[in-house]
Amino acid sequence: MSLQTRLMTAVIGFVSLILIIVAVITSATLGKTMEDQLDQKLSEYAHQLVRISQAVAPSSATAQNVLASSPAPPVGVLFVVSSPVTGFSGVVAKSEDGDEFAGTLDPLTGAQLAEIAVSLKDTRVATVTLTDLGSYRVMALPTSNGLIVVTGLPRDDIQNQLTQLLTVIALATIGGLILLALTTAITIRVSLRPLRAVALTATRVANQQLDRGEVTITERVPASEADPRTETGLVGASLNKLLDHVNTSLASRQKNEERMRRFVADASHELRTPLASIRGYSELSLRALRQSDPQAERPEVIESTTSSLERIQAQSLRMTRLVEDLLLLARLDEGRELVYGTVDLTQLALEGLSDARPTAADHHWNIDVPDEPVTIVGDAGRMHQVVANLLANARTHTPAGTTVTLSVAQEGQEAVLRVHDDGPGIDPAIRDELFARFARGDSSRARQTGGTGLGLAIAKAIVEGHHGLITVTSEPGDTTFTVHIPMNPATTGDAPAEA
């Protein structure tokens, strides 16, 4: 059963119940009022007939004789006289030609008199249904001359009026319920229209292929059906918000997939080069050994073999460093590899600059550190790696004569380390991907223009492992890498341990 049907059934059912209760209460109240009015009128007629009956002798007291000396009673009046001499007799006034006050007096049958006697056996006022006459309200009163006078008035008017009232109420109720049903159906249909729009939108989204490839969810609930000020419109607005979030997540997933494919391609390239070198030099060494006289150790063969083995060793070391860097990144992603202790960033900066200066004598190296040491809680070895990677990045990607300045300072509750150079700057096209793995400014990946492309990614992972932040600003002649590290992180991956 649909929501619209359930709502209509509930509304119409409750309203019908209320109308029925109102109709019952109304008819009962009106019936009681009309019965009271009938009893009052009956009492007046009864006392009037008692006065008339007292003027008649008991020996001649019959219903016909009593009424013969009085004006004709209204149509429908029932009159019975019980005399110890004449017995039990009664008449009822019948209409003649529709005149309410002119008619005939028809005698009551023995069965009808018996029905009246039974109804008045233990009471003075009763309601009795007489054969062929219908329902009557009767009252018995004694007279001073020993008679008992019974007067009755028909209840047909009450029953007819109640029947008409109930008929009107029933017709009005049916008409009102039909109108209510139409109004309710239209109101509910209009009110539930935003929900139908939500269902259609959800169905269209469900029919899209979301499991692979680049996916963009453009379906949205129309703004007219997503008014957050209404309950049903709030559902549409919430679905639109959810679809926005899902769309953003799908775009992020696609971006991660592309980054992963690029990562795999870059890693394959980085590993393929040393492997190819190892294979080439090993084949060269084997060829030289096969072509040489086994009985003679010629100097040129020994020299060629030694050079090849040295190259194999160099390429093996390069591949080992690459694999170790990848392993380090993986462990940092898992929150491992950091051993906390007290770290003097000032001392690290001095040592890092001392290590970098001999590797690039054609650069100008400057350092700016405070007189007091700047200490943090962190991993000394990994922080040294951050300094070394930033200085190596500045050395590798700037021409000879570039001035590189390393500075350390304390700003509030943070230690700030900056590496500044006045080189040509960073290409804006790669600035957003600068800290990505295997990100390099030279797409050719030549050895002389850079390393593996993992240095800045490792630096970023280490800084974030210390709950810090690394940023870069660059324009021609002014490039600065800035590292912010909390002096004493409130939360760390492991509980800090003093070195």
Tab-separated table of C-alpha atoms in Angstrom:
chain	number	residue	atom	x	y	z
A	1	MET	CA	0.000	0.000	0.000
A	2	SER	CA	1.416	3.367	-1.016
A	3	LEU	CA	2.029	6.220	1.420
A	4	GLN	CA	-0.663	8.295	-0.305
A	5	THR	CA	-3.230	5.502	0.133
A	6	ARG	CA	-2.314	5.000	3.786
A	7	LEU	CA	-2.564	8.720	4.513
A	8	MET	CA	-5.925	9.026	2.753
A	9	THR	CA	-7.268	5.947	4.550
A	10	ALA	CA	-6.154	7.284	7.921
A	11	VAL	CA	-7.545	10.800	7.344
A	12	ILE	CA	-10.885	9.661	5.924
A	13	GLY	CA	-11.224	6.968	8.594
A	14	PHE	CA	-10.654	9.385	11.473
A	15	VAL	CA	-12.946	12.042	9.984
A	16	SER	CA	-15.652	9.432	9.343
A	17	LEU	CA	-15.400	8.250	12.930
A	18	ILE	CA	-15.705	11.822	14.195
A	19	LEU	CA	-18.719	12.519	11.969
A	20	ILE	CA	-20.432	9.314	13.103
A	21	ILE	CA	-19.891	10.219	16.744
A	22	VAL	CA	-21.231	13.726	16.103
A	23	ALA	CA	-24.274	12.294	14.279
A	24	VAL	CA	-25.031	9.864	17.121
A	25	ILE	CA	-24.674	12.568	19.776
A	26	THR	CA	-26.767	15.016	17.746
A	27	SER	CA	-29.579	12.540	17.060
A	28	ALA	CA	-29.584	11.355	20.680
A	29	THR	CA	-29.720	14.920	22.009
A	30	LEU	CA	-32.433	15.950	19.549
A	31	GLY	CA	-34.426	12.775	20.254
A	32	LYS	CA	-34.257	13.407	24.003
A	33	THR	CA	-35.402	17.015	23.528
A	34	MET	CA	-38.291	15.969	21.323
A	35	GLU	CA	-39.257	13.224	23.770
A	36	ASP	CA	-39.326	15.776	26.608
A	37	GLN	CA	-41.488	18.096	24.534
A	38	LEU	CA	-43.822	15.210	23.703
A	39	ASP	CA	-44.075	14.268	27.399
A	40	GLN	CA	-44.936	17.867	28.282
A	41	LYS	CA	-47.618	18.020	25.609
A	42	LEU	CA	-48.918	14.602	26.692
A	43	SER	CA	-49.175	15.761	30.297
A	44	GLU	CA	-51.270	18.774	29.235
A	45	TYR	CA	-53.681	16.615	27.189
A	46	ALA	CA	-53.901	14.025	29.993
A	47	HIS	CA	-54.855	16.534	32.686
A	48	GLN	CA	-57.334	18.186	30.346
A	49	LEU	CA	-59.052	14.822	29.642
A	50	VAL	CA	-59.021	14.006	33.363
A	51	ARG	CA	-61.048	17.131	34.082
A	52	ILE	CA	-63.495	16.215	31.320
A	53	SER	CA	-63.793	12.594	32.603
A	54	GLN	CA	-64.601	13.697	36.143
A	55	ALA	CA	-67.868	15.194	34.874
A	56	VAL	CA	-69.101	11.823	33.579
A	57	ALA	CA	-70.736	9.227	35.836
A	58	PRO	CA	-68.826	5.926	36.156
A	59	SER	CA	-71.854	3.975	34.974
A	60	SER	CA	-71.708	5.660	31.576
A	61	ALA	CA	-67.977	6.374	31.432
A	62	THR	CA	-66.689	5.127	28.113
A	63	ALA	CA	-64.124	6.727	25.862
A	64	GLN	CA	-66.814	7.617	23.301
A	65	ASN	CA	-69.116	9.183	25.931
A	66	VAL	CA	-66.393	11.232	27.552
A	67	LEU	CA	-65.199	12.730	24.242
A	68	ALA	CA	-68.755	13.285	23.019
A	69	SER	CA	-69.177	16.203	25.439
A	70	SER	CA	-65.824	17.863	24.522
A	71	PRO	CA	-64.243	19.361	21.433
A	72	ALA	CA	-62.766	16.865	19.006
A	73	PRO	CA	-59.184	15.974	20.020
A	74	PRO	CA	-56.291	16.529	17.597
A	75	VAL	CA	-55.579	13.806	15.064
A	76	GLY	CA	-53.514	10.971	16.519
A	77	VAL	CA	-54.580	11.404	20.144
A	78	LEU	CA	-55.324	8.112	21.858
A	79	PHE	CA	-57.849	8.048	24.715
A	80	VAL	CA	-58.655	5.065	26.986
A	81	VAL	CA	-61.009	4.966	29.975
A	82	SER	CA	-61.039	2.206	32.592
A	83	SER	CA	-64.251	2.161	34.638
A	84	PRO	CA	-65.225	-0.364	37.300
A	85	VAL	CA	-68.734	-0.353	35.769
A	86	THR	CA	-68.264	-0.094	31.989
A	87	GLY	CA	-64.827	-1.712	31.791
A	88	PHE	CA	-61.940	-0.913	29.466
A	89	SER	CA	-62.642	1.173	26.319
A	90	GLY	CA	-60.598	3.396	24.064
A	91	VAL	CA	-60.552	5.386	20.833
A	92	VAL	CA	-57.984	7.058	18.598
A	93	ALA	CA	-58.569	10.220	16.567
A	94	LYS	CA	-58.056	9.718	12.836
A	95	SER	CA	-57.731	12.505	10.301
A	96	GLU	CA	-60.352	13.278	7.740
A	97	ASP	CA	-59.410	15.066	4.478
A	98	GLY	CA	-56.072	16.088	5.978
A	99	ASP	CA	-57.605	18.322	8.654
A	100	GLU	CA	-55.526	18.078	11.841
A	101	PHE	CA	-58.440	18.976	14.137
A	102	ALA	CA	-61.339	17.274	12.337
A	103	GLY	CA	-61.657	13.568	12.039
A	104	THR	CA	-63.253	10.388	13.301
A	105	LEU	CA	-62.829	8.453	16.536
A	106	ASP	CA	-61.961	4.841	15.785
A	107	PRO	CA	-62.353	2.353	18.632
A	108	LEU	CA	-59.305	0.429	19.783
A	109	THR	CA	-59.272	-3.313	19.431
A	110	GLY	CA	-59.007	-5.669	22.354
A	111	ALA	CA	-55.410	-6.517	21.362
A	112	GLN	CA	-54.469	-2.870	21.286
A	113	LEU	CA	-56.081	-2.287	24.705
A	114	ALA	CA	-54.210	-5.275	26.070
A	115	GLU	CA	-50.892	-3.908	24.745
A	116	ILE	CA	-51.607	-0.581	26.518
A	117	ALA	CA	-52.496	-2.365	29.774
A	118	VAL	CA	-49.290	-4.428	29.695
A	119	SER	CA	-47.088	-1.366	29.072
A	120	LEU	CA	-48.651	0.540	32.014
A	121	LYS	CA	-48.601	-2.354	34.420
A	122	ASP	CA	-45.867	-0.918	36.708
A	123	THR	CA	-45.628	2.707	35.592
A	124	ARG	CA	-47.704	5.752	34.807
A	125	VAL	CA	-45.833	6.770	31.634
A	126	ALA	CA	-44.627	4.346	28.970
A	127	THR	CA	-43.843	3.910	25.312
A	128	VAL	CA	-45.825	1.227	23.538
A	129	THR	CA	-46.002	-0.026	19.982
A	130	LEU	CA	-49.604	-0.696	19.013
A	131	THR	CA	-50.665	-3.015	16.261
A	132	ASP	CA	-51.628	-1.077	13.105
A	133	LEU	CA	-51.074	2.265	14.895
A	134	GLY	CA	-47.338	2.451	15.498
A	135	SER	CA	-45.394	3.814	18.448
A	136	TYR	CA	-47.202	5.840	21.130
A	137	ARG	CA	-46.238	7.616	24.309
A	138	VAL	CA	-49.010	6.936	26.883
A	139	MET	CA	-49.775	8.314	30.368
A	140	ALA	CA	-52.280	6.926	32.936
A	141	LEU	CA	-53.934	9.274	35.500
A	142	PRO	CA	-56.705	8.492	38.056
A	143	THR	CA	-59.812	10.684	38.429
A	144	SER	CA	-61.737	11.659	41.515
A	145	ASN	CA	-64.782	9.590	40.469
A	146	GLY	CA	-62.854	6.293	40.355
A	147	LEU	CA	-61.878	6.201	36.713
A	148	ILE	CA	-58.430	5.668	35.206
A	149	VAL	CA	-57.786	7.793	32.125
A	150	VAL	CA	-55.011	6.839	29.668
A	151	THR	CA	-53.904	9.456	27.155
A	152	GLY	CA	-51.468	8.790	24.316
A	153	LEU	CA	-49.682	10.773	21.598
A	154	PRO	CA	-48.032	9.238	18.518
A	155	ARG	CA	-44.248	9.239	18.230
A	156	ASP	CA	-44.287	9.237	14.430
A	157	ASP	CA	-43.243	12.883	14.210
A	158	ILE	CA	-40.190	12.211	16.365
A	159	GLN	CA	-39.207	9.180	14.346
A	160	ASN	CA	-39.783	10.980	11.054
A	161	GLN	CA	-37.747	13.979	12.121
A	162	LEU	CA	-34.912	11.775	13.403
A	163	THR	CA	-35.004	9.799	10.185
A	164	GLN	CA	-34.801	12.990	8.129
A	165	LEU	CA	-32.010	14.293	10.334
A	166	LEU	CA	-29.995	11.091	10.008
A	167	THR	CA	-30.624	11.069	6.245
A	168	VAL	CA	-29.364	14.639	5.929
A	169	ILE	CA	-26.376	13.881	8.119
A	170	ALA	CA	-25.567	10.739	6.117
A	171	LEU	CA	-25.812	12.553	2.782
A	172	ALA	CA	-23.776	15.496	4.097
A	173	THR	CA	-21.210	13.093	5.533
A	174	ILE	CA	-20.870	11.177	2.276
A	175	GLY	CA	-20.560	14.403	0.291
A	176	GLY	CA	-18.068	15.828	2.774
A	177	LEU	CA	-15.998	12.643	2.731
A	178	ILE	CA	-15.911	12.652	-1.069
A	179	LEU	CA	-14.785	16.272	-1.052
A	180	LEU	CA	-12.298	15.497	1.728
A	181	ALA	CA	-10.935	12.534	-0.236
A	182	LEU	CA	-10.418	14.663	-3.355
A	183	THR	CA	-8.843	17.505	-1.368
A	184	THR	CA	-6.640	15.116	0.600
A	185	ALA	CA	-5.539	13.278	-2.539
A	186	ILE	CA	-4.596	16.516	-4.283
A	187	THR	CA	-2.836	17.878	-1.177
A	188	ILE	CA	-0.888	14.679	-0.552
A	189	ARG	CA	0.013	14.321	-4.219
A	190	VAL	CA	1.346	17.879	-4.345
A	191	SER	CA	3.111	17.470	-0.998
A	192	LEU	CA	4.765	14.200	-2.030
A	193	ARG	CA	5.914	15.519	-5.401
A	194	PRO	CA	9.412	16.313	-4.015
A	195	LEU	CA	9.699	12.692	-2.850
A	196	ARG	CA	8.825	11.449	-6.332
A	197	ALA	CA	11.475	13.795	-7.728
A	198	VAL	CA	13.949	12.326	-5.227
A	199	ALA	CA	13.004	8.782	-6.284
A	200	LEU	CA	13.397	9.595	-9.991
A	201	THR	CA	16.750	11.258	-9.389
A	202	ALA	CA	17.978	8.319	-7.304
A	203	THR	CA	16.823	5.899	-10.012
A	204	ARG	CA	18.694	7.795	-12.720
A	205	VAL	CA	21.835	7.865	-10.587
A	206	ALA	CA	21.492	4.138	-9.850
A	207	ASN	CA	21.370	3.421	-13.600
A	208	GLN	CA	24.724	5.115	-14.161
A	209	GLN	CA	27.965	3.120	-14.402
A	210	LEU	CA	29.829	4.220	-11.275
A	211	ASP	CA	32.229	1.318	-10.838
A	212	ARG	CA	34.892	2.239	-13.357
A	213	GLY	CA	36.311	5.031	-15.452
A	214	GLU	CA	35.844	8.725	-15.038
A	215	VAL	CA	32.376	9.291	-13.623
A	216	THR	CA	30.530	12.545	-13.058
A	217	ILE	CA	27.109	12.601	-11.417
A	218	THR	CA	25.176	15.469	-12.967
A	219	GLU	CA	21.728	14.353	-11.837
A	220	ARG	CA	20.216	16.530	-9.110
A	221	VAL	CA	16.782	17.036	-7.588
A	222	PRO	CA	15.332	20.238	-9.121
A	223	ALA	CA	15.700	23.282	-6.902
A	224	SER	CA	11.914	23.748	-6.865
A	225	GLU	CA	11.554	20.305	-5.240
A	226	ALA	CA	14.485	20.702	-2.827
A	227	ASP	CA	13.325	23.507	-0.561
A	228	PRO	CA	14.933	22.817	2.861
A	229	ARG	CA	12.171	24.808	4.568
A	230	THR	CA	9.741	21.920	4.012
A	231	GLU	CA	10.055	18.362	5.310
A	232	THR	CA	9.817	16.707	1.892
A	233	GLY	CA	11.975	19.380	0.268
A	234	LEU	CA	14.615	18.759	2.935
A	235	VAL	CA	14.921	15.186	1.665
A	236	GLY	CA	15.682	16.484	-1.842
A	237	ALA	CA	18.190	19.008	-0.502
A	238	SER	CA	19.888	16.271	1.534
A	239	LEU	CA	20.062	14.000	-1.526
A	240	ASN	CA	21.638	16.802	-3.564
A	241	LYS	CA	24.198	17.326	-0.816
A	242	LEU	CA	24.893	13.596	-0.759
A	243	LEU	CA	25.293	13.496	-4.556
A	244	ASP	CA	27.699	16.426	-4.377
A	245	HIS	CA	29.752	14.541	-1.820
A	246	VAL	CA	29.639	11.314	-3.847
A	247	ASN	CA	30.602	13.199	-6.998
A	248	THR	CA	33.565	14.746	-5.178
A	249	SER	CA	34.545	11.323	-3.854
A	250	LEU	CA	34.338	9.785	-7.324
A	251	ALA	CA	36.492	12.571	-8.734
A	252	SER	CA	38.988	11.994	-5.932
A	253	ARG	CA	38.923	8.263	-6.643
A	254	GLN	CA	39.564	8.872	-10.326
A	255	LYS	CA	42.401	11.231	-9.459
A	256	ASN	CA	43.886	8.639	-7.106
A	257	GLU	CA	43.612	5.964	-9.778
A	258	GLU	CA	45.394	8.190	-12.279
A	259	ARG	CA	48.023	9.021	-9.671
A	260	MET	CA	48.448	5.322	-8.926
A	261	ARG	CA	48.833	4.481	-12.609
A	262	ARG	CA	51.364	7.263	-12.956
A	263	PHE	CA	53.093	6.041	-9.791
A	264	VAL	CA	53.344	2.496	-11.145
A	265	ALA	CA	54.647	3.790	-14.484
A	266	ASP	CA	57.233	6.019	-12.774
A	267	ALA	CA	58.310	3.274	-10.381
A	268	SER	CA	58.646	0.869	-13.304
A	269	HIS	CA	60.759	3.407	-15.172
A	270	GLU	CA	62.966	4.101	-12.166
A	271	LEU	CA	63.544	0.406	-11.575
A	272	ARG	CA	63.969	-0.477	-15.253
A	273	THR	CA	66.929	1.869	-15.764
A	274	PRO	CA	69.259	0.358	-13.111
A	275	LEU	CA	68.146	-3.141	-14.040
A	276	ALA	CA	68.995	-2.479	-17.674
A	277	SER	CA	72.390	-1.101	-16.614
A	278	ILE	CA	73.093	-4.120	-14.449
A	279	ARG	CA	72.149	-6.459	-17.263
A	280	GLY	CA	74.250	-4.573	-19.798
A	281	TYR	CA	77.379	-4.395	-17.656
A	282	SER	CA	77.053	-8.018	-16.582
A	283	GLU	CA	76.788	-9.110	-20.248
A	284	LEU	CA	79.792	-6.951	-21.087
A	285	SER	CA	81.801	-8.531	-18.290
A	286	LEU	CA	80.823	-12.042	-19.366
A	287	ARG	CA	81.678	-11.297	-22.985
A	288	ALA	CA	85.092	-9.963	-21.970
A	289	LEU	CA	85.761	-13.017	-19.871
A	290	ARG	CA	84.717	-15.428	-22.659
A	291	GLN	CA	86.893	-13.682	-25.240
A	292	SER	CA	89.978	-13.609	-23.030
A	293	ASP	CA	92.639	-16.318	-22.842
A	294	PRO	CA	91.903	-18.350	-19.755
A	295	GLN	CA	95.662	-18.849	-19.257
A	296	ALA	CA	96.460	-15.157	-19.423
A	297	GLU	CA	95.127	-12.350	-17.345
A	298	ARG	CA	95.269	-9.384	-19.688
A	299	PRO	CA	95.123	-5.965	-17.982
A	300	GLU	CA	92.475	-4.617	-20.338
A	301	VAL	CA	90.110	-7.502	-19.517
A	302	ILE	CA	90.597	-7.020	-15.810
A	303	GLU	CA	90.052	-3.272	-16.148
A	304	SER	CA	86.867	-3.715	-18.226
A	305	THR	CA	85.477	-6.305	-15.833
A	306	THR	CA	86.264	-4.150	-12.809
A	307	SER	CA	84.589	-1.104	-14.363
A	308	SER	CA	81.500	-3.133	-15.226
A	309	LEU	CA	81.238	-4.549	-11.714
A	310	GLU	CA	81.600	-1.044	-10.268
A	311	ARG	CA	78.762	0.167	-12.478
A	312	ILE	CA	76.670	-2.842	-11.478
A	313	GLN	CA	77.309	-2.033	-7.845
A	314	ALA	CA	76.376	1.639	-8.382
A	315	GLN	CA	73.145	0.766	-10.124
A	316	SER	CA	72.347	-1.801	-7.456
A	317	LEU	CA	72.847	0.835	-4.761
A	318	ARG	CA	70.649	3.253	-6.681
A	319	MET	CA	67.896	0.643	-6.978
A	320	THR	CA	68.311	-0.203	-3.284
A	321	ARG	CA	67.865	3.459	-2.323
A	322	LEU	CA	64.742	3.660	-4.463
A	323	VAL	CA	63.218	0.580	-2.872
A	324	GLU	CA	64.168	1.825	0.612
A	325	ASP	CA	62.537	5.193	-0.108
A	326	LEU	CA	59.359	3.457	-1.246
A	327	LEU	CA	59.415	1.280	1.866
A	328	LEU	CA	59.920	4.348	4.045
A	329	LEU	CA	56.945	6.103	2.449
A	330	ALA	CA	54.780	3.037	2.982
A	331	ARG	CA	55.743	2.845	6.653
A	332	LEU	CA	55.189	6.560	7.149
A	333	ASP	CA	51.735	6.185	5.610
A	334	GLU	CA	51.034	3.541	8.244
A	335	GLY	CA	52.199	5.871	11.036
A	336	ARG	CA	55.365	3.868	11.691
A	337	GLU	CA	59.111	4.616	11.415
A	338	LEU	CA	59.142	7.605	13.798
A	339	VAL	CA	61.114	7.410	17.065
A	340	TYR	CA	60.391	10.443	19.221
A	341	GLY	CA	62.923	12.316	21.293
A	342	THR	CA	64.292	15.813	21.815
A	343	VAL	CA	65.513	17.273	18.511
A	344	ASP	CA	67.668	20.400	18.198
A	345	LEU	CA	66.622	21.883	14.851
A	346	THR	CA	69.410	24.473	15.041
A	347	GLN	CA	72.042	21.743	15.204
A	348	LEU	CA	70.314	19.777	12.428
A	349	ALA	CA	70.360	22.839	10.195
A	350	LEU	CA	74.086	23.398	10.773
A	351	GLU	CA	74.887	19.758	10.057
A	352	GLY	CA	72.653	19.657	6.984
A	353	LEU	CA	74.222	22.758	5.463
A	354	SER	CA	77.697	21.405	6.185
A	355	ASP	CA	76.806	18.202	4.319
A	356	ALA	CA	75.266	20.063	1.356
A	357	ARG	CA	78.030	22.663	0.810
A	358	PRO	CA	80.676	20.228	-0.572
A	359	THR	CA	78.172	18.683	-3.018
A	360	ALA	CA	77.568	22.012	-4.787
A	361	ALA	CA	80.576	24.301	-4.404
A	362	ASP	CA	79.259	26.472	-7.239
A	363	HIS	CA	76.280	27.548	-5.068
A	364	HIS	CA	76.288	30.140	-2.287
A	365	TRP	CA	75.151	28.649	1.019
A	366	ASN	CA	73.854	30.789	3.904
A	367	ILE	CA	72.396	29.905	7.279
A	368	ASP	CA	70.274	31.952	9.666
A	369	VAL	CA	69.688	30.403	13.107
A	370	PRO	CA	68.992	31.975	16.498
A	371	ASP	CA	71.523	32.049	19.320
A	372	GLU	CA	69.306	29.832	21.474
A	373	PRO	CA	68.640	26.313	20.234
A	374	VAL	CA	65.169	25.563	18.838
A	375	THR	CA	64.117	22.154	20.110
A	376	ILE	CA	61.097	20.015	19.311
A	377	VAL	CA	59.798	16.564	20.214
A	378	GLY	CA	60.363	14.418	17.154
A	379	ASP	CA	62.534	11.928	15.282
A	380	ALA	CA	66.035	13.377	14.879
A	381	GLY	CA	67.034	11.080	12.024
A	382	ARG	CA	63.898	11.761	9.987
A	383	MET	CA	64.061	15.512	10.584
A	384	HIS	CA	67.663	15.430	9.361
A	385	GLN	CA	66.354	13.692	6.231
A	386	VAL	CA	63.817	16.513	5.733
A	387	VAL	CA	66.596	19.128	5.883
A	388	ALA	CA	68.823	17.099	3.562
A	389	ASN	CA	66.044	16.516	1.003
A	390	LEU	CA	65.061	20.207	0.892
A	391	LEU	CA	68.683	21.307	0.450
A	392	ALA	CA	69.246	18.627	-2.207
A	393	ASN	CA	66.141	19.817	-4.037
A	394	ALA	CA	67.434	23.412	-4.015
A	395	ARG	CA	70.872	22.279	-5.197
A	396	THR	CA	69.571	20.049	-7.989
A	397	HIS	CA	67.017	22.390	-9.541
A	398	THR	CA	68.918	25.685	-9.473
A	399	PRO	CA	71.819	26.775	-11.660
A	400	ALA	CA	75.347	27.565	-10.494
A	401	GLY	CA	75.673	30.816	-8.582
A	402	THR	CA	72.302	30.461	-6.864
A	403	THR	CA	72.157	31.544	-3.229
A	404	VAL	CA	70.493	29.042	-0.910
A	405	THR	CA	69.565	30.189	2.607
A	406	LEU	CA	68.585	27.831	5.399
A	407	SER	CA	66.876	29.420	8.421
A	408	VAL	CA	65.387	28.176	11.680
A	409	ALA	CA	63.122	30.176	14.007
A	410	GLN	CA	60.546	29.752	16.742
A	411	GLU	CA	57.138	31.305	16.093
A	412	GLY	CA	54.744	30.886	18.997
A	413	GLN	CA	54.405	27.199	19.777
A	414	GLU	CA	55.882	26.143	16.433
A	415	ALA	CA	59.374	25.671	15.086
A	416	VAL	CA	59.717	27.020	11.553
A	417	LEU	CA	62.387	25.857	9.100
A	418	ARG	CA	62.779	27.617	5.750
A	419	VAL	CA	64.875	26.865	2.663
A	420	HIS	CA	65.034	29.835	0.314
A	421	ASP	CA	66.764	30.229	-3.039
A	422	ASP	CA	66.916	32.933	-5.688
A	423	GLY	CA	66.817	30.505	-8.598
A	424	PRO	CA	64.465	30.513	-11.587
A	425	GLY	CA	61.471	29.310	-9.552
A	426	ILE	CA	59.037	26.426	-9.943
A	427	ASP	CA	56.947	25.849	-13.043
A	428	PRO	CA	53.298	26.653	-12.069
A	429	ALA	CA	52.169	23.619	-14.057
A	430	ILE	CA	53.795	21.224	-11.572
A	431	ARG	CA	53.453	23.264	-8.366
A	432	ASP	CA	50.251	21.504	-7.251
A	433	GLU	CA	51.881	18.076	-7.747
A	434	LEU	CA	55.234	19.051	-6.273
A	435	PHE	CA	54.922	16.801	-3.201
A	436	ALA	CA	53.498	13.843	-5.122
A	437	ARG	CA	55.581	10.716	-5.446
A	438	PHE	CA	57.886	10.641	-8.477
A	439	ALA	CA	57.022	14.280	-9.180
A	440	ARG	CA	59.818	15.910	-11.191
A	441	GLY	CA	60.238	19.119	-13.074
A	442	ASP	CA	61.963	17.284	-15.926
A	443	SER	CA	59.561	14.926	-17.650
A	444	SER	CA	62.429	13.162	-19.391
A	445	ARG	CA	63.601	11.856	-15.997
A	446	ALA	CA	67.268	12.331	-16.900
A	447	ARG	CA	69.731	11.590	-14.112
A	448	GLN	CA	71.504	14.909	-14.377
A	449	THR	CA	68.341	16.950	-13.773
A	450	GLY	CA	67.071	15.199	-10.682
A	451	GLY	CA	66.785	12.110	-8.536
A	452	THR	CA	63.965	9.637	-8.191
A	453	GLY	CA	61.312	12.258	-7.468
A	454	LEU	CA	60.644	10.914	-3.962
A	455	GLY	CA	62.591	13.466	-1.903
A	456	LEU	CA	59.831	16.014	-1.395
A	457	ALA	CA	57.213	13.271	-0.954
A	458	ILE	CA	59.324	11.766	1.847
A	459	ALA	CA	59.824	15.207	3.412
A	460	LYS	CA	56.078	15.851	3.358
A	461	ALA	CA	55.299	12.434	4.898
A	462	ILE	CA	57.831	12.970	7.701
A	463	VAL	CA	56.548	16.488	8.470
A	464	GLU	CA	52.945	15.313	8.551
A	465	GLY	CA	54.013	12.411	10.776
A	466	HIS	CA	55.175	15.111	13.221
A	467	HIS	CA	51.729	16.788	12.902
A	468	GLY	CA	53.346	19.602	10.962
A	469	LEU	CA	52.844	21.330	7.623
A	470	ILE	CA	55.127	21.920	4.656
A	471	THR	CA	54.315	24.570	2.033
A	472	VAL	CA	56.029	26.225	-0.901
A	473	THR	CA	55.801	29.666	-2.475
A	474	SER	CA	57.619	30.386	-5.685
A	475	GLU	CA	58.145	33.017	-8.292
A	476	PRO	CA	61.210	33.762	-10.423
A	477	GLY	CA	64.056	34.735	-8.097
A	478	ASP	CA	62.186	33.858	-4.892
A	479	THR	CA	61.365	30.265	-3.912
A	480	THR	CA	60.767	29.263	-0.282
A	481	PHE	CA	59.946	25.886	1.257
A	482	THR	CA	58.505	26.376	4.761
A	483	VAL	CA	58.155	23.655	7.395
A	484	HIS	CA	55.990	24.203	10.504
A	485	ILE	CA	56.508	21.695	13.332
A	486	PRO	CA	54.736	21.853	16.732
A	487	MET	CA	57.227	22.265	19.569
A	488	ASN	CA	55.508	19.503	21.530
A	489	PRO	CA	52.701	17.751	19.598
A	490	ALA	CA	49.589	17.154	21.710
A	491	THR	CA	48.995	13.819	19.949
A	492	THR	CA	51.425	11.551	18.161
A	493	GLY	CA	51.240	8.198	16.528
A	494	ASP	CA	53.202	6.708	19.447
A	495	ALA	CA	53.880	8.057	22.890
A	496	PRO	CA	57.010	10.249	22.742
A	497	ALA	CA	60.077	8.615	24.133
A	498	GLU	CA	63.006	10.729	25.249
A	499	ALA	CA	66.213	9.931	23.405
